[in-house]
Tab-separated table of C-alpha atoms and ligand atoms in Angstrom:
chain	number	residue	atom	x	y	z
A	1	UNK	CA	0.000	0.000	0.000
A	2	UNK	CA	2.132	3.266	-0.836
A	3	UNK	CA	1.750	6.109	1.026
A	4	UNK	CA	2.021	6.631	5.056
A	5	UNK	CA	0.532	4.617	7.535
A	6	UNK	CA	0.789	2.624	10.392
A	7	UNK	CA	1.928	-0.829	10.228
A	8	UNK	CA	2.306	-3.145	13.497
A	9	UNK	CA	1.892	-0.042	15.261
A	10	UNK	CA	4.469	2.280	14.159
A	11	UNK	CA	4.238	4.593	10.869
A	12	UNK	CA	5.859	3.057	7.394
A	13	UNK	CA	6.374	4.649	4.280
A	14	UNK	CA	5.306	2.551	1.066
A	15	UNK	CA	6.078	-0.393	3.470
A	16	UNK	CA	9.281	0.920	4.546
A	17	UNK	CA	9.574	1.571	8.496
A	18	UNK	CA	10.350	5.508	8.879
A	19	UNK	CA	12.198	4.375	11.837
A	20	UNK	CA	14.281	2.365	9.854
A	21	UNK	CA	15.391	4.945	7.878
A	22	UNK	CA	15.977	7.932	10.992
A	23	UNK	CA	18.211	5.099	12.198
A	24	UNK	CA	19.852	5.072	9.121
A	25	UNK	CA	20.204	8.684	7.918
A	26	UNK	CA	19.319	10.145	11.678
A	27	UNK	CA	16.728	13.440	12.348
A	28	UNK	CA	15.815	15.887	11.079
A	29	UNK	CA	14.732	13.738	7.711
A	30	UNK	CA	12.864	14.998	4.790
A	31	UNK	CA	11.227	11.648	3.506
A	32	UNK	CA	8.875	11.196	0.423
A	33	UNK	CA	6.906	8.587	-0.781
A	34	UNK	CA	7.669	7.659	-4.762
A	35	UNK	CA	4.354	5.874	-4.952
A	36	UNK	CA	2.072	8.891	-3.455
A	37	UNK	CA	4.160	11.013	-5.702
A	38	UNK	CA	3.127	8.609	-9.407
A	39	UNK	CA	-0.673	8.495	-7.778
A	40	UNK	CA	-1.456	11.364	-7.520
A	41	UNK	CA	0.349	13.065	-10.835
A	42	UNK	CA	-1.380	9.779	-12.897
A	43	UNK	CA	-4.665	11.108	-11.300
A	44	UNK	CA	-5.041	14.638	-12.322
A	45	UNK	CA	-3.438	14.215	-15.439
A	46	UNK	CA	-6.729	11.493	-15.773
A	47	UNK	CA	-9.138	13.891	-14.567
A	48	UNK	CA	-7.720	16.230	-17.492
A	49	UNK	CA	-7.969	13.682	-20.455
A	50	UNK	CA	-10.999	15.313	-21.721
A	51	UNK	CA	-9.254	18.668	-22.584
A	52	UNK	CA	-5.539	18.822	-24.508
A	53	UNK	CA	-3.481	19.605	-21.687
A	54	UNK	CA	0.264	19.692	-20.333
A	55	UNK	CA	1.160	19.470	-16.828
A	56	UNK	CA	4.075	21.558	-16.153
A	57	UNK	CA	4.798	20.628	-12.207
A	58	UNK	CA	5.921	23.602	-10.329
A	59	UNK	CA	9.607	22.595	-9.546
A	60	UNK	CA	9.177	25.383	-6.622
A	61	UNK	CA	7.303	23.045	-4.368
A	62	UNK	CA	9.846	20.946	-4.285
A	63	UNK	CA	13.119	20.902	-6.480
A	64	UNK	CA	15.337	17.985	-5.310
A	65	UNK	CA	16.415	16.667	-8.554
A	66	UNK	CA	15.676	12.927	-7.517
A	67	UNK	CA	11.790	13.915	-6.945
A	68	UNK	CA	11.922	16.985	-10.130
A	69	UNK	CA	13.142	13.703	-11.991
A	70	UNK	CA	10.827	11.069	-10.625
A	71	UNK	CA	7.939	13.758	-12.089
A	72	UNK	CA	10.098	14.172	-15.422
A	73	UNK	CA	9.839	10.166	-15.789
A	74	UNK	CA	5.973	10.386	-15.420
A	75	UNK	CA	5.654	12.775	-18.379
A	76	UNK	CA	5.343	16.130	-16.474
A	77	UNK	CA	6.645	19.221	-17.674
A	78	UNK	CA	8.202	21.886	-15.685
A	79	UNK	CA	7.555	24.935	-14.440
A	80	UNK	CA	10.518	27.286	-12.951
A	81	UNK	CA	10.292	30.522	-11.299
A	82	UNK	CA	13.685	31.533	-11.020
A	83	UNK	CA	16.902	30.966	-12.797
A	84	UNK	CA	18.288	28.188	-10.191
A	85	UNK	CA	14.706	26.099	-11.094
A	86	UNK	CA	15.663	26.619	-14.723
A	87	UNK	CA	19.035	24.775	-14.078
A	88	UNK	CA	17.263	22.476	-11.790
A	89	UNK	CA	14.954	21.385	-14.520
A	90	UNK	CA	17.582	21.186	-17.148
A	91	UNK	CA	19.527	18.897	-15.409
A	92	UNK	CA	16.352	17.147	-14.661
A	93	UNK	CA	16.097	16.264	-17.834
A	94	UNK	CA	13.337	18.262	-19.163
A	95	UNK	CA	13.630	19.638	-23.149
A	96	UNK	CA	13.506	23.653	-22.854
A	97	UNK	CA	10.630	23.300	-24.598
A	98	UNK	CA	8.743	21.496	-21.787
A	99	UNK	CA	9.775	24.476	-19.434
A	100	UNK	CA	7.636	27.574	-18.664
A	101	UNK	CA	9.438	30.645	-17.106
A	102	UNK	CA	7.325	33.007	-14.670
A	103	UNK	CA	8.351	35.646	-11.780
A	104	UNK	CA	8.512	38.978	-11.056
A	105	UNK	CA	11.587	40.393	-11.398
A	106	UNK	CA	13.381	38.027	-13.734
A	107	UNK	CA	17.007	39.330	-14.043
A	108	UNK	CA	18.296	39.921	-17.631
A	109	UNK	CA	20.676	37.122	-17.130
A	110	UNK	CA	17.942	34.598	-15.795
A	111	UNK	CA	15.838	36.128	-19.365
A	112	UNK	CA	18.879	35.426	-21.241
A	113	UNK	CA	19.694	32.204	-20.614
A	114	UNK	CA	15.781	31.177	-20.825
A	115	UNK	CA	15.564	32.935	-24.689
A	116	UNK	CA	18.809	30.970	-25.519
A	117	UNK	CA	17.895	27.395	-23.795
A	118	UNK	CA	14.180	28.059	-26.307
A	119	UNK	CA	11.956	27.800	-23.146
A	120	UNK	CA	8.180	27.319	-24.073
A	121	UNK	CA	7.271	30.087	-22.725
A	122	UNK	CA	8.517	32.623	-20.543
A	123	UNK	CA	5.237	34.337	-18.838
A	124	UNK	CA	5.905	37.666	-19.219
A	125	UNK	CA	4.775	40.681	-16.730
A	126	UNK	CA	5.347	44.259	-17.485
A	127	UNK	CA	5.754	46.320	-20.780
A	128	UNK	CA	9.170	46.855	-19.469
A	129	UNK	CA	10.361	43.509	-18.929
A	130	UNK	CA	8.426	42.663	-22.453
A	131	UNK	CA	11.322	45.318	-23.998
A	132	UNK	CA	14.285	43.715	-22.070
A	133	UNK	CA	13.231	40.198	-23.874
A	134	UNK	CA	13.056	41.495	-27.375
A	135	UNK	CA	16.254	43.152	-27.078
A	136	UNK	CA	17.929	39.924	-25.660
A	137	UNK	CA	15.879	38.013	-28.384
A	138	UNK	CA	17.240	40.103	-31.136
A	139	UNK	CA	21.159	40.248	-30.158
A	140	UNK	CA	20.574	36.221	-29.801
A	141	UNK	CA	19.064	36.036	-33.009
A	142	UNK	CA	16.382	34.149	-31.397
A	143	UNK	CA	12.645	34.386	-31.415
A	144	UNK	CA	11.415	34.419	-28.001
A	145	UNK	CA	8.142	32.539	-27.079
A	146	UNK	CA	6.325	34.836	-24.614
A	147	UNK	CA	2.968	34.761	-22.890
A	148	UNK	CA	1.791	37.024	-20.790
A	149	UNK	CA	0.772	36.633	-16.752
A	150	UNK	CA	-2.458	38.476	-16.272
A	151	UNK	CA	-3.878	39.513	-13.112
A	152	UNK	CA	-7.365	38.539	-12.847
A	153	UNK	CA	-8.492	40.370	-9.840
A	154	UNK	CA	-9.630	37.524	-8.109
A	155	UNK	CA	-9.221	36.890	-4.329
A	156	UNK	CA	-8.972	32.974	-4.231
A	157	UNK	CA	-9.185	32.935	-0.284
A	158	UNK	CA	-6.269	31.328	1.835
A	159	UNK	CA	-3.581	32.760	3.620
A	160	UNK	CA	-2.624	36.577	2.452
A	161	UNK	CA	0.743	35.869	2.123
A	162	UNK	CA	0.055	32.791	-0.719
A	163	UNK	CA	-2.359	35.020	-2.443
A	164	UNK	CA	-0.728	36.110	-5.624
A	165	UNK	CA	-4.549	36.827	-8.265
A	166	UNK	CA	-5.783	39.816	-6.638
A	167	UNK	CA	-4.720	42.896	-8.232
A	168	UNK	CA	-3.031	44.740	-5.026
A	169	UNK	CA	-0.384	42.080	-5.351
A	170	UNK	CA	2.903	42.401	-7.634
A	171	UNK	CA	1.732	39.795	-9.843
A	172	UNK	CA	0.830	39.955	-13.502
A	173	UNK	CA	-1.043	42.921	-15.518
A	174	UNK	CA	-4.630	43.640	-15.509
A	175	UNK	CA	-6.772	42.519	-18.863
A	176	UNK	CA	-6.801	45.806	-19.962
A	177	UNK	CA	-3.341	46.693	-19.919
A	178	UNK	CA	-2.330	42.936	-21.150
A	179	UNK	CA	-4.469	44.032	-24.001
A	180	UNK	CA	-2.731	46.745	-24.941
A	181	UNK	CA	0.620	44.954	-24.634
A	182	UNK	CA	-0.581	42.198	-26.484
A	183	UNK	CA	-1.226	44.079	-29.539
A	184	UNK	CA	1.985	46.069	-29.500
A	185	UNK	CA	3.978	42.697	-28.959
A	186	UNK	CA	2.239	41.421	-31.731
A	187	UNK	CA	3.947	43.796	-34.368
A	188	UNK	CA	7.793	42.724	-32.843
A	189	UNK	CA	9.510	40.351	-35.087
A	190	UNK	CA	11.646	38.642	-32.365
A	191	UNK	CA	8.267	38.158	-30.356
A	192	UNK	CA	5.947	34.960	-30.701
A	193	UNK	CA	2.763	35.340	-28.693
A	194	UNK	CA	2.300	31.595	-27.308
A	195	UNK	CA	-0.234	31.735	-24.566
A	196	UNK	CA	-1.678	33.965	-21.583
A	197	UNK	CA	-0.858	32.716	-17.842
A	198	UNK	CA	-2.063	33.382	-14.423
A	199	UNK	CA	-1.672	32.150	-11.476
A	200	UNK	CA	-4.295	33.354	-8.535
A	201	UNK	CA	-2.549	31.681	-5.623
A	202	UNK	CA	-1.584	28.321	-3.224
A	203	UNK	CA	-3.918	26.047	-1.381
A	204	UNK	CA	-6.992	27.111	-2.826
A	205	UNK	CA	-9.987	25.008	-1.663
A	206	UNK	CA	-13.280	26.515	-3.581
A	207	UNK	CA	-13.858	26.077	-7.063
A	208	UNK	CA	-15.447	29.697	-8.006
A	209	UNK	CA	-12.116	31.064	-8.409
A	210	UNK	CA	-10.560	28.598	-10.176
A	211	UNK	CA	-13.902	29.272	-12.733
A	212	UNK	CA	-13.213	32.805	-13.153
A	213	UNK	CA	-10.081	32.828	-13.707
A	214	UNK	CA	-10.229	30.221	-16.558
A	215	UNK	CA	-13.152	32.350	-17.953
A	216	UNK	CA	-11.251	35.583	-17.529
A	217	UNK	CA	-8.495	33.834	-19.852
A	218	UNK	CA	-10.859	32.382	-22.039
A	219	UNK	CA	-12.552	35.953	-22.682
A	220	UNK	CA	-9.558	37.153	-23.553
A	221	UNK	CA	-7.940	34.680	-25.547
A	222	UNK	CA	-11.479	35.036	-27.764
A	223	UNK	CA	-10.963	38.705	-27.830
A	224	UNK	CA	-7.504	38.687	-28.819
A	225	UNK	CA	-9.076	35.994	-31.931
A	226	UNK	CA	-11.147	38.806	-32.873
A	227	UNK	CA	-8.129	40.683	-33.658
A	228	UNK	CA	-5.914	38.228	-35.178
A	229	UNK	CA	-3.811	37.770	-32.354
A	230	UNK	CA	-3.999	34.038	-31.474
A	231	UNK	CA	-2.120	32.342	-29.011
A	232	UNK	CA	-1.164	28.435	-28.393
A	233	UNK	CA	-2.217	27.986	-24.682
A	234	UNK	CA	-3.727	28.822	-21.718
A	235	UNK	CA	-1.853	28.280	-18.842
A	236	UNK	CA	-3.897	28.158	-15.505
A	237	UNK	CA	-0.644	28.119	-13.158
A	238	UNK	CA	-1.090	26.261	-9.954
A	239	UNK	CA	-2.909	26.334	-6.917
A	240	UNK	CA	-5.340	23.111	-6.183
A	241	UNK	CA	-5.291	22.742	-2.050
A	242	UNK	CA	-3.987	19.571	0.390
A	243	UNK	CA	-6.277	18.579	3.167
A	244	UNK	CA	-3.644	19.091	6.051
A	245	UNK	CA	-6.167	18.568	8.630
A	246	UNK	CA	-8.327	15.217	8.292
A	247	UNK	CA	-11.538	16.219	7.326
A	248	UNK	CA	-10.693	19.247	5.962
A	249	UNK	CA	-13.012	20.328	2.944
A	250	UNK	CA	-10.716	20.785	-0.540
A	251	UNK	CA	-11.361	20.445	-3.616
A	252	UNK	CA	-11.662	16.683	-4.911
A	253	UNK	CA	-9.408	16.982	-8.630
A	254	UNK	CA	-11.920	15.537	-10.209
A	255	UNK	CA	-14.018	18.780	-9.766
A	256	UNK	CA	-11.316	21.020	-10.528
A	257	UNK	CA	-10.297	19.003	-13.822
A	258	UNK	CA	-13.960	19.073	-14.671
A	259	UNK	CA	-14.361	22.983	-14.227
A	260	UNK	CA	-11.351	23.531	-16.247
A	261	UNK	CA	-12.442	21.939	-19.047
A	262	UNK	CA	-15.840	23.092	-19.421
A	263	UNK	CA	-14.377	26.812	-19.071
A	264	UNK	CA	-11.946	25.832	-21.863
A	265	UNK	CA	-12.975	23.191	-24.092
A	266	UNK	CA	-14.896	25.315	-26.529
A	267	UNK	CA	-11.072	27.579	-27.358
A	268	UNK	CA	-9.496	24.467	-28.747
A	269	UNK	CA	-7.291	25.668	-26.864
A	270	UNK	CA	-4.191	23.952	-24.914
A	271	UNK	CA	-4.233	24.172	-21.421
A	272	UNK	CA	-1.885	23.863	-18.973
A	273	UNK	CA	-1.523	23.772	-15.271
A	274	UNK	CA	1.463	24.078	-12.554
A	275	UNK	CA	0.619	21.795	-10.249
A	276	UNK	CA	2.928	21.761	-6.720
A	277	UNK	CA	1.384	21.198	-3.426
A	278	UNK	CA	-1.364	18.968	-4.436
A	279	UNK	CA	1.153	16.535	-6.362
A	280	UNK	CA	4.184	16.366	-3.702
A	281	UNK	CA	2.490	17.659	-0.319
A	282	UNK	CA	0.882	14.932	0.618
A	283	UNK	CA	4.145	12.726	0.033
A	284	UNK	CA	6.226	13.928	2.225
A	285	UNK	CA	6.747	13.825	5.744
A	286	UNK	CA	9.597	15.499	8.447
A	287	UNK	CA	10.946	12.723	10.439
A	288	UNK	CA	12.473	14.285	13.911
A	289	UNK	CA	13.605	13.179	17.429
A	290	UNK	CA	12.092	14.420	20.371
A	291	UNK	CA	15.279	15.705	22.179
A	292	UNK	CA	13.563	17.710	25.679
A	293	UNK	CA	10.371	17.653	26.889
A	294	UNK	CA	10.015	20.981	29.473
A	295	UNK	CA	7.017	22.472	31.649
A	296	UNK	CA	7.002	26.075	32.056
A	297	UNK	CA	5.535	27.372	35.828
A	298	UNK	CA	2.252	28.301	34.206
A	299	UNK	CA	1.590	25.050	32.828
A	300	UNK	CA	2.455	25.056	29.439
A	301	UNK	CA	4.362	21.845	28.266
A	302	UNK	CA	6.506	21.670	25.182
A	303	UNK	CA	8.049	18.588	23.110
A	304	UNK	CA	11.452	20.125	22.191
A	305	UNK	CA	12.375	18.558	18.492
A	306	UNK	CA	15.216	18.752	16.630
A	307	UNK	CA	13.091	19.671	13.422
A	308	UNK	CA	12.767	23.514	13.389
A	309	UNK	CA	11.619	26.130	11.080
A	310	UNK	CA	14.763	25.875	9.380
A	311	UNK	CA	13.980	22.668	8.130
A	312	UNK	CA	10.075	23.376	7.934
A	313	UNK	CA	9.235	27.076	7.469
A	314	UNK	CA	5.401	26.819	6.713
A	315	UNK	CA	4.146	26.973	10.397
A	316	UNK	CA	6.477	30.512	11.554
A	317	UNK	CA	5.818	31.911	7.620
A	318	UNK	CA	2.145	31.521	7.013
A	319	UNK	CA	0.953	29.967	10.421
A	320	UNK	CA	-0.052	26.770	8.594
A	321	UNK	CA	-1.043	23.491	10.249
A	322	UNK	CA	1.058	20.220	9.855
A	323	UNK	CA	-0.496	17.138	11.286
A	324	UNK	CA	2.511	15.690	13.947
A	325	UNK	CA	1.783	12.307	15.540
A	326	UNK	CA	4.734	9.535	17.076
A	327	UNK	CA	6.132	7.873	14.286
A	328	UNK	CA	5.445	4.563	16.968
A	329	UNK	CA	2.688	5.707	19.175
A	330	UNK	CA	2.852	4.925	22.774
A	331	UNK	CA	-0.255	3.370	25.027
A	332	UNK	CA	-1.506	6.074	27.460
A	333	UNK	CA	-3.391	8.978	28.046
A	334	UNK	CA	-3.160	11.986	25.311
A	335	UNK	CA	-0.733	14.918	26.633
A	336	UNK	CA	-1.339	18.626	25.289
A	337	UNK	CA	2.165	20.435	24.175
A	338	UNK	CA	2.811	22.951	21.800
A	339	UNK	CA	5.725	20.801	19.398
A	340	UNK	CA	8.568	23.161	19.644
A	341	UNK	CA	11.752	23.370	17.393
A	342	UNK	CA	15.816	24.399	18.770
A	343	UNK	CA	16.018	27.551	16.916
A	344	UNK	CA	15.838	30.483	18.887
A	345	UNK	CA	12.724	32.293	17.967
A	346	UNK	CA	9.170	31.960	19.714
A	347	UNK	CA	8.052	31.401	15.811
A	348	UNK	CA	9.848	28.331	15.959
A	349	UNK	CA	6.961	25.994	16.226
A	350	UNK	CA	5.843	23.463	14.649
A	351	UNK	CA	2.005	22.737	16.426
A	352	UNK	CA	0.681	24.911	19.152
A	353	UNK	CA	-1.494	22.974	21.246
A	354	UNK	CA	-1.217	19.605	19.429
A	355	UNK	CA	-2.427	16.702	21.527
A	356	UNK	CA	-0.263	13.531	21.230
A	357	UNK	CA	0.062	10.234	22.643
A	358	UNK	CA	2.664	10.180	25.150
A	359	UNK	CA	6.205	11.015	24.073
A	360	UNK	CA	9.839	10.216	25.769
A	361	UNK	CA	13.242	11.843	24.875
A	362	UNK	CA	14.481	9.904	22.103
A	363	UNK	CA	11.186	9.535	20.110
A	364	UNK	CA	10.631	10.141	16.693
A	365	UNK	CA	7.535	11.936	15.310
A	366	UNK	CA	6.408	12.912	11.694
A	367	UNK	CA	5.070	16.612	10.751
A	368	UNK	CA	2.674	15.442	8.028
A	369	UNK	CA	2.354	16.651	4.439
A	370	UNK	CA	5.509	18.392	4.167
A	371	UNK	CA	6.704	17.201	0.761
A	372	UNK	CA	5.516	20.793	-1.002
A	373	UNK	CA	7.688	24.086	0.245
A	374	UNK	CA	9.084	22.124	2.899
A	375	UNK	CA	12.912	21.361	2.138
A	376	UNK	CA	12.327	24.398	-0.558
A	377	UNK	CA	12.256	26.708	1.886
A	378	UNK	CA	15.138	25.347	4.319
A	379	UNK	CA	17.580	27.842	5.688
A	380	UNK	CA	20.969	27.872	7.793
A	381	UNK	CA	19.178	30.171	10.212
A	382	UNK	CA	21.385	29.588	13.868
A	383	UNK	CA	23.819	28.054	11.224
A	384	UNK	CA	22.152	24.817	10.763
A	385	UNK	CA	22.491	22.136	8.564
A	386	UNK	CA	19.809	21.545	6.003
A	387	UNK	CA	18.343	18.302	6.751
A	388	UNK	CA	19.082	14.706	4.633
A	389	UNK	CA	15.934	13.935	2.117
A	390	UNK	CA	14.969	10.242	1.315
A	391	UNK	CA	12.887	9.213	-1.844
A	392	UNK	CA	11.350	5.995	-1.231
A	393	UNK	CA	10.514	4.005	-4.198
A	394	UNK	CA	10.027	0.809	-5.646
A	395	UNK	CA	10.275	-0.565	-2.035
A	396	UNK	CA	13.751	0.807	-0.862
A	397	UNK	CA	14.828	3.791	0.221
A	398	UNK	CA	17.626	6.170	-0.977
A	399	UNK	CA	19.460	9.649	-0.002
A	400	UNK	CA	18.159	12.301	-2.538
A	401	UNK	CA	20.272	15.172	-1.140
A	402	UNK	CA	22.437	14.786	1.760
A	403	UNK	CA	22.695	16.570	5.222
A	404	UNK	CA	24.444	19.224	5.284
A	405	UNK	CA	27.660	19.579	7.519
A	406	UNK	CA	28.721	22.545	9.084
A	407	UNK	CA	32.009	22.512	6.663
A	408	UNK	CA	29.547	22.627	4.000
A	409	UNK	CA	27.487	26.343	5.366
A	410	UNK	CA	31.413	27.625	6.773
A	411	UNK	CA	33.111	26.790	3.164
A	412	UNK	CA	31.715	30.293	1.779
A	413	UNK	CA	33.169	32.602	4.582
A	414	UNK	CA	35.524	34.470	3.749
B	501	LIG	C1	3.530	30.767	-11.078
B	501	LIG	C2	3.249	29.624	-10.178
B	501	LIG	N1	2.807	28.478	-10.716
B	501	LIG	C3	2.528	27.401	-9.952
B	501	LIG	C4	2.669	27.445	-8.582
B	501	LIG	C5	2.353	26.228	-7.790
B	501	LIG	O1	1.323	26.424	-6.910
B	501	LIG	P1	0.763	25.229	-6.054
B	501	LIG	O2	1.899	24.602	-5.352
B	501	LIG	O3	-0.205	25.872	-5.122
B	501	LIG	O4	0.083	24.277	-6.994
B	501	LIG	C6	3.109	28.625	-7.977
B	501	LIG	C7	3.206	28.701	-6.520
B	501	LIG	O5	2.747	29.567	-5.855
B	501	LIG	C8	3.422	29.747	-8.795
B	501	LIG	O6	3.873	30.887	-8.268
C-alpha cells in the first residue's frame, strides 16, 4: 500500500519503516513517498484527459532533482520561477521546450539564458520587462516565445501571504493593460505570442475562483481571436489545495479538472496547469527526534524537536497546520504540548497545542504533508544544517540530497 501509515503499530512509508530509515540517515529527515508522488500526478493528469493539456509541475514546491526527476519520468513538464529552477529542470532532464518561465523580477541574465535554452514560454509581466526580452531576443538572433501573466483580480481565499490573483499584489497585468501589450507585442519580429498565464494563488480550496479565472483567460484569448492575435495555450498556473487537517473540505481533482475543461474546451485551446502542493504535499513527511520535553511554571508543556523552522518554514511563515503524531505511538493517556523546534525564535513551532500520545526523549515523530515548500524553503538560520531527504521508491529507500555539515554552510566565509 504506498503512502504513510501505520503498520504493526508504528508509521511506514510505502512499506518501509520511517524508523528504519531515521536510524539510518538520523533526524531531522525529509522523507517522500515515490508511490504517493506517481498516484497522484497519474490522477489529475486522468481527470484532465478530456481537454488537450500539459502538466508543467511547479519545480518550486519541491526541487530535489531525484523527486523533479521522478515527475520528469511520469511525463510532467516543468515549471521554474527563477533561474536556479531553470538549471534544476535542465539537469532534470526536461527539453527547454517542456519548461515555462514566470516571476517577477526576472534578471536579464535569468531572461537570457531562458531565450537561448528556447523555453516554451517565458510568462511575461510588465511592458518593461516585455522590452528587455526582445532586445535579448534580437542580439541572440532568437525568437522568443512569450505569454503574458495576467492579473485577474480575483481573491482565491487562503492565507494573504500565498495570495498572488488579486490585483493589489505584484503579480501579472490587468486585462486591460495585457491588451494593450498584447497588440503592440504582436507587431515585434523577435516576439511569438504563445499563450496567456495566471496564477491566482496556493492552497486554494473553492472552485469559483478557479472558474473565473479560466473564464477571464478564455474571454480574452477570444478577444484577442477577434483581432488576429492568437495564441497556443492557456496556462492556468497552480494552486489546487492539500487537506492538512483530516476532514478538511478541498477540492476533490476531479471537480477542478472538470471545471477547467468546461471553461476551456470550446477555445481548442491547450491548457496547462502548474501543479505543486497537491502533487508532492501529501508525500512527504519530516521525520524528527524528540530531544527535551520541558514544563514552564504556568503550565504550558513543550516537546522540544530537533526539526525547526529551518527545516520546515510553513508553520512561523504563514501559520499553517502540519499534522505531527509519534512515528510509533505509545499506550496512554493523550498529553497537550505545543511541538517546539531548537532555533531560537518563539516562531519556531511546529504545532501549538497539538495533543499527542505520550512522548519520551528519544522519540521520533512525523510533521505530516511536508513534501511541497518544505525542504524548498530550508535555511541555515542559527547556522544549521539543512536536513538529509529520502525518496522511497520501488520498495527501498535512498538519499536524494544529503545533510548538510557545518564545513559545508562555513566553506563560503571568507
Ligand atoms: C507561477 C506559479 N505556478 C505554480 C505554482 C504552484 O502552486 P501550487 O503549489 O499551489 O500548486 C506557484 C506557486 O505559488 C506559482 O507561483
Amino acid at each position: 500500500m504506498p503512502g504513510f501509515r501505520l503498520e504493526q503499530g508504528a508509521l511506514v512509508c510505502d512499506g518501509v519503516p520511517l524508523s528504519a530509515i531515521a536510524a539510518a540517515v538520523g533526524t531531522p529527515a525529509h522523507v517522500y513517498s515515490g508511490a504517493v508522488i506517481d498516484e497522484r500526478y497519474r490522477a489529475l493528469d486522468r481527470a484532465l484527459a478530456g481537454v488537450p493539456h500539459r502538466l508543467h509541475y511547479a519545480i518550486k514546491a519541491n526541487s530535489t532533482l531525484g523527486v523533479v526527476r521522478r515527475l520528469r519520468a511520469l511525463g510532467s513538464q516543468a515549471d521554474v520561477n527563477s533561474g536556479g529552477e531553470l538549471e534544476v529542470a535542465l539537469r532534470a532532464g526536461f527539453a527547454p521546450d517542456q519548461i515555462v518561465f514566470t516571476g517577477v523580477g526576472k534578471t536579464r541574465a535569468e531572461l537570457k539564458r531562458a531565450i537561448g535554452a528556447g523555453v516554451a514560454a517565458i510568462n511575461a509581466e510588465s511592458p518593461t520587462e516585455v522590452d528587455r526580452i526582445e532586445r535579448l531576443a534580437a542580439a541572440q538572433g532568437v525568437v522568443a516565445r512569450v505569454a503574458v501573466r495576467i492579473n485577474p483580480d480575483i481573491d482565491a481565499g487562503g492565507h494573504r501571504h500565498i495570495s498572488t490573483g488579486h490585483h493589489a499584489t505584484k503579480f501579472g497585468m490587468s486585462v486591460a493593460d495585457a491588451t494593450r501589450m498584447l497588440r503592440d507585442m504582436a507587431r515585434r519580429p523577435w516576439l511569438h505570442i504563445v499563450g496567456l498565464h495566471l496564477h491566482i494563488g496556493s492552497q486554494i480550496t473553492r472552485i469559483d475562483p478557479f472558474v473565473r479565472a479560466a473564464e477571464t483567460l478564455v474571454a480574452l484569448a477570444r478577444s484577442l481571436a477577434d483581432e488576429g492575435i492568437r495564441v497556443e495555450h492557456l496556462d492556468l498556473g497552480g494552486g489546487l489545495g492539500i487537506a492538512y487537517e483530516s476532514g478538511q473540505e478541498i477540492l476533490a481533482v476531479e471537480d477542478y479538472a472538470r471545471a477547467v475543461i468546461d471553461a476551456t474546451r470550446e477555445t481548442g485551446l491547450t491548457v496547462l496547469v502548474e501543479p505543486g502542493r497537491w502533487i508532492v504535499g501529501p508525500a512527504g513527511v519530516v521525520v524528527t527526534e524528540v530531544v527535551d520535553l520541558k514544563s514552564q511554571a504556568d503550565g504550558s508543556r513543550f516537546i522540544v524537536v530537533d526539526a525547526g523552522m529551518t527545516d520546515l518554514l510553513r508553520p512561523a511563515l504563514y501559520d499553517a497546520w502540519h499534522r505531527i503524531e509519534p512515528v510509533a505511538p505509545r499506550e496512554g493517556e493523550l498529553i497537550r504540548a505545543d511541538v517546539v523546534g531548537p532555533v531560537c525564535e518563539t516562531s519556531d513551532t511546529l504545532g501549538r497545542d497539538r495533543r499527542l500520545p505520550p512522548v519520551e526523549v528519544g522519540d521520533l515523530l512525523a510533521v505530516r504533508d511536508t513534501g511541497a515548500y518544505g525542504a524548498v524553503m530550508a535555511s541555515n538560520y542559527n547556522r544549521r544544517p539543512t536536513a538529509v531527504e529520502v525518496l522511497v521508491a520501488e520498495g527501498a529507500w535512498r538519499v536524494v540530497r544529503r545533510r548538510q555539515t557545518v564545513d559545508d554552510i562555513l566553506q563560503w566565509d571568507e
